[in-house]
Amino acid sequence: MRPYLGANMQSPVIPSDPFSSPVQYVRGIGPKKSAVLAQFGIRTVYDLLLHVPRRYLDRTTIVTVAALRALASRPPSALAVDEETTLRQEYTVVGEVRSFRVLGVGKKSRFVLVLADPTGSLQCLWFGGVHYWKQMFHIGETLAVSGQPSFYGTILQLIHPDIDRITPPAGEGEADPSGTRWLNTLHTGGLVPLYPSGQELVRVGLDSGGFRRVIDAALHTYGDALPELLPASIIAARSLIPFSRALTSVHFPKELDELQNGLKRLKYEELFLFQLKLALKRLRTKTDNEGISFSPKSRLARDLVDSLRFSLTRAQVRVINEISRDMESPRPMNRLLQGDVGSGKTIVALCAMLIAVENGYQAAFMAPTELLAEQHFATLSHLLHGLPVTIRLLVGAQKSAPRRAILGEIREGSAQIVVGTHALFEKDVEFNRLGVVTIDEQHRFGVMQRASLRGKGSNPDVLVMTATPIPRTLSLTLYGDLDVSVIDELPAGRRPVTTLLRSDGEWESVAEFVRGEIRAGRQAYFVYPLIEESEKLDLKAATVHFNHLQKEVFPGFRLGLMHGRLPGAERDDVMRKFTSRALDILVATTVIEVGIDVPNASVMVIENAEHFGLAQLHQLRGRVGRGSDQSTCIMMTKGWLARAAKRVPGREADRLALDQQRLAEQRLAAMVQTTDGFVIAETDLRLRGPGDFFGTRQSGIPAFRVADILTDTALLNDARADAFALVENDPLLAQSDHRALSLHLRTRASDEMSLLTVG
Ligand code: ADP
Ligand code: MG
C-alpha cells in the first residue's frame, strides 16, 4: 500500500464506522463537496464506497503512437463505444513531453501538448483551463495519456485525454503525499472506473476523476474498518470474496475477473440484506390480526357490469375473481393490481368497492393528486349512476362547511364510497366501518401510505393499482407480502396509437395534420413540459406558448389551457368543455398525464418530448387511442439533439451530456417502436436503473446501488433462499455467526426497516 495519510496531514479524529462517518471526513471532500453529495444520497463513507462505477474504460491496451494512428484511420465503428458490455474502449499511449503551448486567446484559448514515443508523436488538446495546464508539465517527463483518438487534418489528436504522470514532477519526491495523484496510475492503464455523476457534481470537481480520488482515499482510510456482515457459511457456500476486497476490486479492478468477483459479492450482499428484511417482516406478519371476511356475492357489482355499454375482458373477469376470493378470506387482502394504461382497472376496483358496500362496509379510493381524485370521482359517479350507492369526494380544497358535512357522513357511514387524496387518512377523517381501500398509484408505488390506513379500520382489505408492469416473478420476489393480479389484455377494438417523431422544423406539417383531424370531428392534446427553473417561469412559458398556438397556428379553432396551478373550478370548467367537445384542442402541462379519459381525442402532440421520462411519455400517449378511431401521438424535439452531438466528446461534462442525449434518443425510439406497456417498462427500467424506476422514497424498496434486479435474477433467488433459510433457522439472529447482521439491522438499517414494517 502506498503511504496515504502523510505525517504533515492534519487529520481529524477519524470515526471508525464507515456506516456512520459523514462523507466529509474523507480526505479531499470538504463541506462543499459533501453538500452536493448529500443531494445524491451520499452521506456516509459507506454510501460513497457503494457509489460504484457505472462503467469502465478499458485501457488495458497500451499502444504506440504509430498503432494509434493506424487505429484512428479506420472507420469510426472500429472505435465505437460498446454500450452492451459496460466497457468503453479507449487507448493509452505512453510517451515523453516534447513541447506545450497555449494557442488562441480568451474563450478560444486551448492548450496543446506534443507527446512522442519512438514511433511518432501526437497532440493532446485541452479547451479552457490553459493556465492550469501550463504549469502542470515539464519538457521531457513521461506521461500516460488515455482517450479516443481523432484527426485534425493529418495531426493525430487526443482531445481532453486523461493523464497520469509516470515520473513525478521536479521537486516532488515520492514521500510527498500531495504527489499521490501523479505517482500512481489511477486514471490510465487497466480498467478505469467511470462514475455516475451529474452537472452539480462535476461543478465541485466530482467528475469521474474526482470520484476516483476520493474513493481511493476512503478505501485507504476505512478499508480495514469495513465489517464482514455475511456468515462464513454463506461466504463459503456461494464462493464470495471478502467485502472489503470486493470494494477494491469493483473500484479499481486490474482485470475483468477481479471486477466480476467483486461485483458478485457486492450485489449478493445487497440483495441478501434486502431479502433478510423481507424474511423478518414476513415472520412478523404471520402473527397479524384477522381481517374482514366479506360475502363476495354482490348484486350491486352485477348491476354495474350489466349497465356497461361493453362487456368485460377475460382478464378483467379473472382479476375480479381473484379479488373476490381475497375479500372472502379472513386474511386481510394486500393485492397489487397491474394493468397497462387503458386496460380498465377502474371498473375492477369499483367491483371490489361494491362488494364492501354490499356487505355494509365503506370503501375508500385514494388518488395521487387532487385533480385525479376529482376526475376519478366524476368517472365513478358516472359509472354508479342509477345504483343506490352514495359516493363522496373529500379534498383539501373544499370549503369548511361542506367538508364538515362530508366528514359527518363518513363518520356515520352514510358515505359509502369516499374518493380523495392521502388527505383521506388525516386524523379528522373517521370512517364508520372501513372495509376496503383502493389506491390508484398509476406509475408510482406507495408502500408508505398503506401504513396509516391500516389504523383506519379493522384491517381493511387493500388493493393497490399501478400501470407499471413489473415482471411477475420479480414483483413476487420484491413484495414477499403482496399478491399480484395482472390485467394483461386491452379491451377489444383498440387500435395501437401511431407514434411519430418530428423535429420543430416540421412544425407546419404537424399543425396541418392536427387541423385535418379536428375538421374530421376529433380533438387534440398539446402537452408542454415544465422545464424552467421556477414554476412561475414555466407557467409564463406555457401561457405564451398557448397564445402563440391560438393566434398564429390555430386561429379559428377553440383552444383551452390547463395546468396544475389553475383553481379547481376553472380546471373542471376547461375539462368539461373539452369532454363535451366545446374545445378542439387542450393545451396542457403534464397534469393530464394520468386519468383523463376523452375517447374522441385522437391526436396528442408532445412538445420538447426529450424532456419527458419514458413512463411519463407512455402515460401521456395513453390519453389517446381510447376510442375506436385511429389515433396518433407526435413527439416533437428541438434542435437540442443536434447541439449535443457537437460537443467535445472527451470532456467529462460533455460525456454526461452525450449520455443524456443517448438516453433521450433511446426513450423516444422505444416509444416509436412499441405501444406495449410491458416492453416500455422494461426499457425504462434498463435505461434508468431500477432504483430510480421504482422511486425509492415512495416504495420502501431500497434503490439497489449495485445489483440490477432485472439481470441479477439468479443472484436474487440465491440471496432470497439463503436469507429465508437463515431466518427460518435463527429467527432472532442470535447465533454468533449472525451477530454482525443483527447489529447491522438494529443500528444501521433502522430507517429502511421501519419502512418495511408498515406495508
Ligand atoms: P386504466 O386501466 O388506465 O385506469 P380505465 O379504467 O380508465 O383504464 O379504462 C379506460 C377506458 O376503457 C375507460 O373509458 C373505460 O370505460 C373503458 N373500458 C374499461 N373496460 C372496458 C372493456 N372491457 N371494454 C371496453 N372498454 C372498456
Ligand atoms: Mg386509471
Short mmCIF file of N, CA, C and O in Angstrom, two decimals, residues 108-209:
data_model
loop_
_atom_site.label_atom_id
_atom_site.label_comp_id
_atom_site.label_asym_id
_atom_site.label_seq_id
_atom_site.Cartn_x
_atom_site.Cartn_y
_atom_site.Cartn_z
N LYS A 108 -11.44 31.23 -26.85
CA LYS A 108 -10.93 30.33 -27.89
C LYS A 108 -9.63 29.65 -27.47
O LYS A 108 -9.07 28.84 -28.21
N SER A 109 -9.08 30.04 -26.31
CA SER A 109 -7.74 29.55 -25.98
C SER A 109 -7.75 28.06 -25.69
O SER A 109 -8.72 27.50 -25.19
N ARG A 110 -6.67 27.42 -26.08
CA ARG A 110 -6.55 25.99 -25.85
C ARG A 110 -5.10 25.65 -25.56
O ARG A 110 -4.18 26.39 -25.91
N PHE A 111 -4.93 24.54 -24.91
CA PHE A 111 -3.61 24.12 -24.50
C PHE A 111 -3.22 22.89 -25.32
O PHE A 111 -3.95 21.91 -25.38
N VAL A 112 -2.06 23.00 -25.97
CA VAL A 112 -1.62 21.91 -26.85
C VAL A 112 -0.32 21.32 -26.32
O VAL A 112 0.63 22.06 -26.03
N LEU A 113 -0.30 20.03 -26.19
CA LEU A 113 0.91 19.37 -25.70
C LEU A 113 1.29 18.28 -26.70
O LEU A 113 0.42 17.54 -27.16
N VAL A 114 2.56 18.26 -27.06
CA VAL A 114 3.02 17.24 -28.00
C VAL A 114 3.73 16.13 -27.24
O VAL A 114 4.64 16.38 -26.45
N LEU A 115 3.25 14.95 -27.47
CA LEU A 115 3.80 13.78 -26.77
C LEU A 115 4.38 12.85 -27.84
O LEU A 115 3.76 12.63 -28.88
N ALA A 116 5.56 12.31 -27.54
CA ALA A 116 6.19 11.46 -28.57
C ALA A 116 6.70 10.16 -27.97
O ALA A 116 7.10 10.10 -26.80
N ASP A 117 6.62 9.12 -28.76
CA ASP A 117 7.32 7.88 -28.41
C ASP A 117 8.17 7.52 -29.63
O ASP A 117 8.16 8.25 -30.63
N PRO A 118 8.94 6.46 -29.60
CA PRO A 118 9.85 6.18 -30.72
C PRO A 118 9.14 6.01 -32.06
O PRO A 118 9.78 6.11 -33.11
N THR A 119 7.83 5.79 -32.05
CA THR A 119 7.16 5.55 -33.33
C THR A 119 6.52 6.80 -33.91
O THR A 119 6.01 6.78 -35.02
N GLY A 120 6.47 7.90 -33.15
CA GLY A 120 5.85 9.10 -33.70
C GLY A 120 5.35 10.02 -32.60
O GLY A 120 5.66 9.81 -31.41
N SER A 121 4.56 11.04 -32.99
CA SER A 121 4.07 11.97 -31.97
C SER A 121 2.60 12.28 -32.19
O SER A 121 2.05 12.09 -33.28
N LEU A 122 1.99 12.76 -31.13
CA LEU A 122 0.58 13.16 -31.22
C LEU A 122 0.36 14.40 -30.38
O LEU A 122 1.20 14.76 -29.56
N GLN A 123 -0.80 15.03 -30.62
CA GLN A 123 -1.17 16.22 -29.85
C GLN A 123 -2.22 15.88 -28.80
O GLN A 123 -3.20 15.21 -29.11
N CYS A 124 -1.98 16.41 -27.59
CA CYS A 124 -3.07 16.36 -26.60
C CYS A 124 -3.63 17.77 -26.53
O CYS A 124 -2.87 18.75 -26.53
N LEU A 125 -4.94 17.87 -26.48
CA LEU A 125 -5.57 19.17 -26.61
C LEU A 125 -6.58 19.38 -25.50
O LEU A 125 -7.40 18.51 -25.22
N TRP A 126 -6.49 20.54 -24.84
CA TRP A 126 -7.49 20.90 -23.84
C TRP A 126 -8.07 22.26 -24.15
O TRP A 126 -7.32 23.20 -24.42
N PHE A 127 -9.37 22.38 -24.11
CA PHE A 127 -10.00 23.68 -24.26
C PHE A 127 -10.27 24.23 -22.87
O PHE A 127 -10.81 23.52 -22.03
N GLY A 128 -9.91 25.47 -22.65
CA GLY A 128 -10.14 26.05 -21.35
C GLY A 128 -9.12 25.59 -20.33
O GLY A 128 -8.38 24.63 -20.55
N GLY A 129 -9.05 26.30 -19.22
CA GLY A 129 -8.15 25.91 -18.15
C GLY A 129 -6.67 25.97 -18.52
O GLY A 129 -5.84 25.28 -17.94
N VAL A 130 -6.34 26.81 -19.52
CA VAL A 130 -4.98 26.79 -20.05
C VAL A 130 -3.93 27.14 -19.00
O VAL A 130 -2.83 26.60 -19.01
N HIS A 131 -4.31 28.06 -18.07
CA HIS A 131 -3.30 28.47 -17.10
C HIS A 131 -2.99 27.37 -16.12
O HIS A 131 -1.87 27.23 -15.64
N TYR A 132 -3.99 26.58 -15.87
CA TYR A 132 -3.80 25.42 -15.01
C TYR A 132 -2.86 24.44 -15.70
O TYR A 132 -1.87 23.99 -15.13
N TRP A 133 -3.16 24.12 -16.92
CA TRP A 133 -2.37 23.11 -17.63
C TRP A 133 -0.92 23.57 -17.84
O TRP A 133 0.00 22.78 -17.78
N LYS A 134 -0.77 24.89 -18.11
CA LYS A 134 0.53 25.44 -18.43
C LYS A 134 1.59 25.09 -17.39
O LYS A 134 2.75 24.85 -17.72
N GLN A 135 1.16 25.08 -16.13
CA GLN A 135 2.16 24.84 -15.09
C GLN A 135 2.23 23.38 -14.66
O GLN A 135 2.90 23.05 -13.71
N MET A 136 1.51 22.53 -15.32
CA MET A 136 1.45 21.15 -14.89
C MET A 136 2.58 20.29 -15.45
O MET A 136 2.90 19.25 -14.89
N PHE A 137 3.15 20.70 -16.56
CA PHE A 137 4.04 19.76 -17.26
C PHE A 137 5.47 20.25 -17.36
O PHE A 137 5.77 21.43 -17.19
N HIS A 138 6.34 19.30 -17.65
CA HIS A 138 7.76 19.59 -17.84
C HIS A 138 8.21 18.90 -19.10
O HIS A 138 7.85 17.74 -19.33
N ILE A 139 9.01 19.63 -19.89
CA ILE A 139 9.55 19.01 -21.08
C ILE A 139 10.37 17.79 -20.67
O ILE A 139 11.13 17.84 -19.71
N GLY A 140 10.17 16.73 -21.35
CA GLY A 140 10.99 15.55 -21.10
C GLY A 140 10.38 14.55 -20.12
O GLY A 140 10.83 13.41 -20.02
N GLU A 141 9.33 14.95 -19.41
CA GLU A 141 8.75 13.97 -18.48
C GLU A 141 7.88 12.95 -19.24
O GLU A 141 7.45 13.19 -20.37
N THR A 142 7.64 11.83 -18.58
CA THR A 142 6.88 10.76 -19.23
C THR A 142 5.44 10.76 -18.73
O THR A 142 5.19 10.85 -17.52
N LEU A 143 4.52 10.69 -19.67
CA LEU A 143 3.10 10.68 -19.32
C LEU A 143 2.42 9.46 -19.94
O LEU A 143 2.83 8.98 -21.00
N ALA A 144 1.39 9.00 -19.26
CA ALA A 144 0.46 8.06 -19.90
C ALA A 144 -0.80 8.85 -20.19
O ALA A 144 -1.35 9.49 -19.29
N VAL A 145 -1.24 8.86 -21.43
CA VAL A 145 -2.46 9.58 -21.78
C VAL A 145 -3.46 8.61 -22.37
O VAL A 145 -3.10 7.70 -23.11
N SER A 146 -4.73 8.81 -22.03
CA SER A 146 -5.76 7.89 -22.50
C SER A 146 -6.93 8.65 -23.08
O SER A 146 -7.36 9.65 -22.53
N GLY A 147 -7.43 8.15 -24.17
CA GLY A 147 -8.60 8.76 -24.76
C GLY A 147 -8.95 8.08 -26.06
O GLY A 147 -8.40 7.04 -26.40
N GLN A 148 -9.89 8.70 -26.75
CA GLN A 148 -10.25 8.19 -28.05
C GLN A 148 -9.64 9.12 -29.10
O GLN A 148 -9.86 10.32 -29.06
N PRO A 149 -8.85 8.58 -30.03
CA PRO A 149 -8.10 9.41 -30.95
C PRO A 149 -8.98 10.02 -32.03
O PRO A 149 -10.01 9.47 -32.39
N SER A 150 -8.52 11.17 -32.54
CA SER A 150 -9.19 11.77 -33.69
C SER A 150 -8.12 12.46 -34.52
O SER A 150 -6.97 12.58 -34.09
N PHE A 151 -8.51 12.89 -35.71
CA PHE A 151 -7.56 13.60 -36.56
C PHE A 151 -7.97 15.04 -36.74
O PHE A 151 -9.16 15.36 -36.87
N TYR A 152 -6.96 15.93 -36.74
CA TYR A 152 -7.19 17.30 -37.18
C TYR A 152 -6.30 17.45 -38.40
O TYR A 152 -5.09 17.58 -38.28
N GLY A 153 -6.90 17.38 -39.59
CA GLY A 153 -6.06 17.23 -40.79
C GLY A 153 -5.30 15.92 -40.68
O GLY A 153 -5.91 14.87 -40.52
N THR A 154 -3.98 16.03 -40.71
CA THR A 154 -3.20 14.79 -40.56
C THR A 154 -2.62 14.67 -39.16
O THR A 154 -1.87 13.74 -38.87
N ILE A 155 -2.97 15.64 -38.30
CA ILE A 155 -2.42 15.60 -36.94
C ILE A 155 -3.26 14.65 -36.08
O ILE A 155 -4.49 14.79 -36.00
N LEU A 156 -2.58 13.71 -35.46
CA LEU A 156 -3.27 12.77 -34.56
C LEU A 156 -3.49 13.47 -33.22
O LEU A 156 -2.55 14.00 -32.63
N GLN A 157 -4.75 13.45 -32.75
CA GLN A 157 -5.05 14.17 -31.51
C GLN A 157 -5.78 13.31 -30.49
O GLN A 157 -6.53 12.41 -30.84
N LEU A 158 -5.54 13.65 -29.25
CA LEU A 158 -6.41 13.16 -28.18
C LEU A 158 -6.99 14.41 -27.53
O LEU A 158 -6.25 15.25 -27.03
N ILE A 159 -8.31 14.55 -27.59
CA ILE A 159 -8.93 15.73 -27.02
C ILE A 159 -9.35 15.42 -25.59
O ILE A 159 -10.00 14.41 -25.33
N HIS A 160 -8.92 16.28 -24.69
CA HIS A 160 -9.20 16.08 -23.26
C HIS A 160 -8.88 14.66 -22.80
O HIS A 160 -9.73 13.99 -22.21
N PRO A 161 -7.66 14.20 -23.04
CA PRO A 161 -7.31 12.86 -22.57
C PRO A 161 -7.18 12.87 -21.05
O PRO A 161 -6.99 13.93 -20.45
N ASP A 162 -7.31 11.72 -20.46
CA ASP A 162 -6.96 11.59 -19.04
C ASP A 162 -5.47 11.31 -18.99
O ASP A 162 -4.92 10.64 -19.86
N ILE A 163 -4.84 11.85 -17.96
CA ILE A 163 -3.39 11.68 -17.91
C ILE A 163 -2.93 11.12 -16.58
O ILE A 163 -3.55 11.33 -15.55
N ASP A 164 -1.84 10.42 -16.63
CA ASP A 164 -1.13 10.03 -15.43
C ASP A 164 0.33 10.32 -15.65
O ASP A 164 0.88 10.07 -16.73
N ARG A 165 0.94 10.87 -14.62
CA ARG A 165 2.35 11.20 -14.72
C ARG A 165 3.13 9.96 -14.30
O ARG A 165 2.91 9.42 -13.23
N ILE A 166 4.00 9.53 -15.15
CA ILE A 166 4.77 8.34 -14.81
C ILE A 166 5.98 8.70 -13.96
O ILE A 166 6.32 8.03 -13.01
N THR A 167 6.62 9.83 -14.25
CA THR A 167 7.67 10.31 -13.36
C THR A 167 7.13 11.51 -12.61
O THR A 167 6.37 12.29 -13.16
N PRO A 168 7.50 11.67 -11.34
CA PRO A 168 6.96 12.79 -10.57
C PRO A 168 7.51 14.10 -11.11
O PRO A 168 8.62 14.14 -11.63
N PRO A 169 6.75 15.18 -10.98
CA PRO A 169 7.25 16.47 -11.41
C PRO A 169 8.46 16.87 -10.58
O PRO A 169 8.58 16.44 -9.42
N ALA A 170 9.34 17.68 -11.15
CA ALA A 170 10.55 18.09 -10.44
C ALA A 170 10.18 18.69 -9.09
O ALA A 170 9.22 19.44 -8.98
N GLY A 171 10.94 18.38 -8.08
CA GLY A 171 10.71 18.97 -6.77
C GLY A 171 9.71 18.22 -5.92
O GLY A 171 9.55 18.49 -4.76
N GLU A 172 9.03 17.26 -6.50
CA GLU A 172 8.09 16.48 -5.69
C GLU A 172 8.62 15.07 -5.55
O GLU A 172 8.67 14.32 -6.52
N GLY A 173 8.97 14.73 -4.38
CA GLY A 173 9.53 13.41 -4.16
C GLY A 173 8.45 12.40 -3.89
O GLY A 173 7.29 12.74 -3.71
N GLU A 174 8.84 11.17 -3.85
CA GLU A 174 7.91 10.08 -3.56
C GLU A 174 7.23 10.24 -2.21
O GLU A 174 6.12 9.80 -2.02
N ALA A 175 7.92 10.90 -1.29
CA ALA A 175 7.41 10.96 0.08
C ALA A 175 6.28 11.97 0.24
O ALA A 175 5.51 11.90 1.18
N ASP A 176 6.20 12.88 -0.68
CA ASP A 176 5.19 13.92 -0.54
C ASP A 176 3.80 13.38 -0.85
O ASP A 176 3.52 13.01 -1.98
N PRO A 177 2.94 13.34 0.16
CA PRO A 177 1.64 12.72 -0.07
C PRO A 177 0.81 13.50 -1.09
O PRO A 177 -0.03 12.92 -1.77
N SER A 178 1.05 14.78 -1.21
CA SER A 178 0.25 15.52 -2.19
C SER A 178 0.59 15.11 -3.61
O SER A 178 -0.09 15.46 -4.56
N GLY A 179 1.65 14.36 -3.73
CA GLY A 179 2.04 13.92 -5.07
C GLY A 179 1.33 12.65 -5.48
O GLY A 179 1.48 12.19 -6.61
N THR A 180 0.54 12.08 -4.60
CA THR A 180 -0.06 10.77 -4.90
C THR A 180 -0.78 10.74 -6.24
O THR A 180 -0.77 9.74 -6.92
N ARG A 181 -1.39 11.87 -6.54
CA ARG A 181 -2.17 11.87 -7.77
C ARG A 181 -1.29 11.50 -8.96
O ARG A 181 -1.73 10.92 -9.94
N TRP A 182 -0.05 11.90 -8.85
CA TRP A 182 0.83 11.71 -10.01
C TRP A 182 1.67 10.44 -9.91
O TRP A 182 2.32 10.06 -10.86
N LEU A 183 1.69 9.86 -8.74
CA LEU A 183 2.62 8.77 -8.56
C LEU A 183 2.05 7.41 -8.90
O LEU A 183 2.74 6.42 -8.96
N ASN A 184 0.79 7.35 -9.07
CA ASN A 184 0.24 6.05 -9.39
C ASN A 184 -0.73 6.22 -10.54
O ASN A 184 -1.16 7.33 -10.86
N THR A 185 -1.09 5.18 -11.12
CA THR A 185 -1.98 5.31 -12.28
C THR A 185 -3.42 5.03 -11.88
O THR A 185 -3.94 3.94 -12.04
N LEU A 186 -4.03 6.05 -11.33
CA LEU A 186 -5.46 5.95 -11.01
C LEU A 186 -6.29 6.08 -12.28
O LEU A 186 -7.38 5.57 -12.37
N HIS A 187 -5.76 6.85 -13.20
CA HIS A 187 -6.61 7.29 -14.31
C HIS A 187 -6.37 6.58 -15.63
O HIS A 187 -7.20 6.59 -16.51
N THR A 188 -5.18 6.05 -15.80
CA THR A 188 -4.90 5.42 -17.08
C THR A 188 -4.40 4.00 -16.86
O THR A 188 -3.97 3.65 -15.77
N GLY A 189 -4.44 3.23 -17.89
CA GLY A 189 -3.98 1.84 -17.76
C GLY A 189 -5.02 1.03 -17.04
O GLY A 189 -5.77 1.53 -16.21
N GLY A 190 -5.16 -0.22 -17.34
CA GLY A 190 -6.11 -1.09 -16.64
C GLY A 190 -7.55 -0.74 -16.98
O GLY A 190 -7.85 -0.12 -17.99
N LEU A 191 -8.43 -1.16 -16.08
CA LEU A 191 -9.84 -0.83 -16.25
C LEU A 191 -10.11 0.39 -15.41
O LEU A 191 -9.98 0.37 -14.20
N VAL A 192 -10.46 1.46 -16.05
CA VAL A 192 -10.62 2.70 -15.31
C VAL A 192 -12.11 2.96 -15.06
O VAL A 192 -12.91 2.96 -15.99
N PRO A 193 -12.47 3.14 -13.78
CA PRO A 193 -13.89 3.30 -13.46
C PRO A 193 -14.44 4.66 -13.89
O PRO A 193 -13.78 5.68 -13.77
N LEU A 194 -15.64 4.65 -14.42
CA LEU A 194 -16.38 5.88 -14.70
C LEU A 194 -17.58 5.90 -13.77
O LEU A 194 -18.35 4.95 -13.72
N TYR A 195 -17.76 6.98 -13.04
CA TYR A 195 -18.79 7.01 -12.02
C TYR A 195 -20.04 7.73 -12.50
O TYR A 195 -19.94 8.66 -13.30
N PRO A 196 -21.18 7.32 -11.95
CA PRO A 196 -22.39 8.10 -12.21
C PRO A 196 -22.14 9.49 -11.63
O PRO A 196 -21.67 9.60 -10.50
N SER A 197 -22.36 10.50 -12.41
CA SER A 197 -22.13 11.85 -11.92
C SER A 197 -23.24 12.73 -12.45
O SER A 197 -24.23 12.25 -12.98
N GLY A 198 -23.11 14.01 -12.30
CA GLY A 198 -24.11 14.92 -12.81
C GLY A 198 -23.50 16.30 -12.82
O GLY A 198 -22.44 16.50 -12.23
N GLN A 199 -24.18 17.24 -13.47
CA GLN A 199 -23.59 18.58 -13.59
C GLN A 199 -23.18 19.16 -12.24
O GLN A 199 -22.12 19.75 -12.11
N GLU A 200 -24.05 19.00 -11.24
CA GLU A 200 -23.75 19.58 -9.93
C GLU A 200 -22.48 18.98 -9.36
O GLU A 200 -21.66 19.66 -8.74
N LEU A 201 -22.32 17.68 -9.54
CA LEU A 201 -21.14 17.01 -9.01
C LEU A 201 -19.89 17.44 -9.76
O LEU A 201 -18.85 17.71 -9.17
N VAL A 202 -20.02 17.52 -11.07
CA VAL A 202 -18.87 17.93 -11.88
C VAL A 202 -18.42 19.33 -11.47
O VAL A 202 -17.24 19.62 -11.37
N ARG A 203 -19.39 20.19 -11.16
CA ARG A 203 -19.07 21.55 -10.79
C ARG A 203 -18.20 21.64 -9.55
O ARG A 203 -17.41 22.55 -9.41
N VAL A 204 -18.35 20.70 -8.62
CA VAL A 204 -17.49 20.73 -7.44
C VAL A 204 -16.32 19.76 -7.58
O VAL A 204 -15.70 19.36 -6.60
N GLY A 205 -16.03 19.39 -8.80
CA GLY A 205 -14.83 18.58 -9.02
C GLY A 205 -15.07 17.09 -8.94
O GLY A 205 -14.11 16.31 -8.96
N LEU A 206 -16.32 16.68 -8.79
CA LEU A 206 -16.57 15.25 -8.70
C LEU A 206 -17.01 14.69 -10.05
O LEU A 206 -18.10 14.18 -10.21
N ASP A 207 -16.11 14.80 -11.00
CA ASP A 207 -16.28 14.04 -12.22
C ASP A 207 -15.70 12.66 -11.94
O ASP A 207 -15.35 12.36 -10.80
N SER A 208 -15.57 11.85 -12.95
CA SER A 208 -15.07 10.50 -12.67
C SER A 208 -13.69 10.54 -12.03
O SER A 208 -13.40 9.79 -11.10
N GLY A 209 -12.84 11.46 -12.49
CA GLY A 209 -11.51 11.57 -11.90
C GLY A 209 -11.60 11.93 -10.43
O GLY A 209 -10.89 11.37 -9.59
#
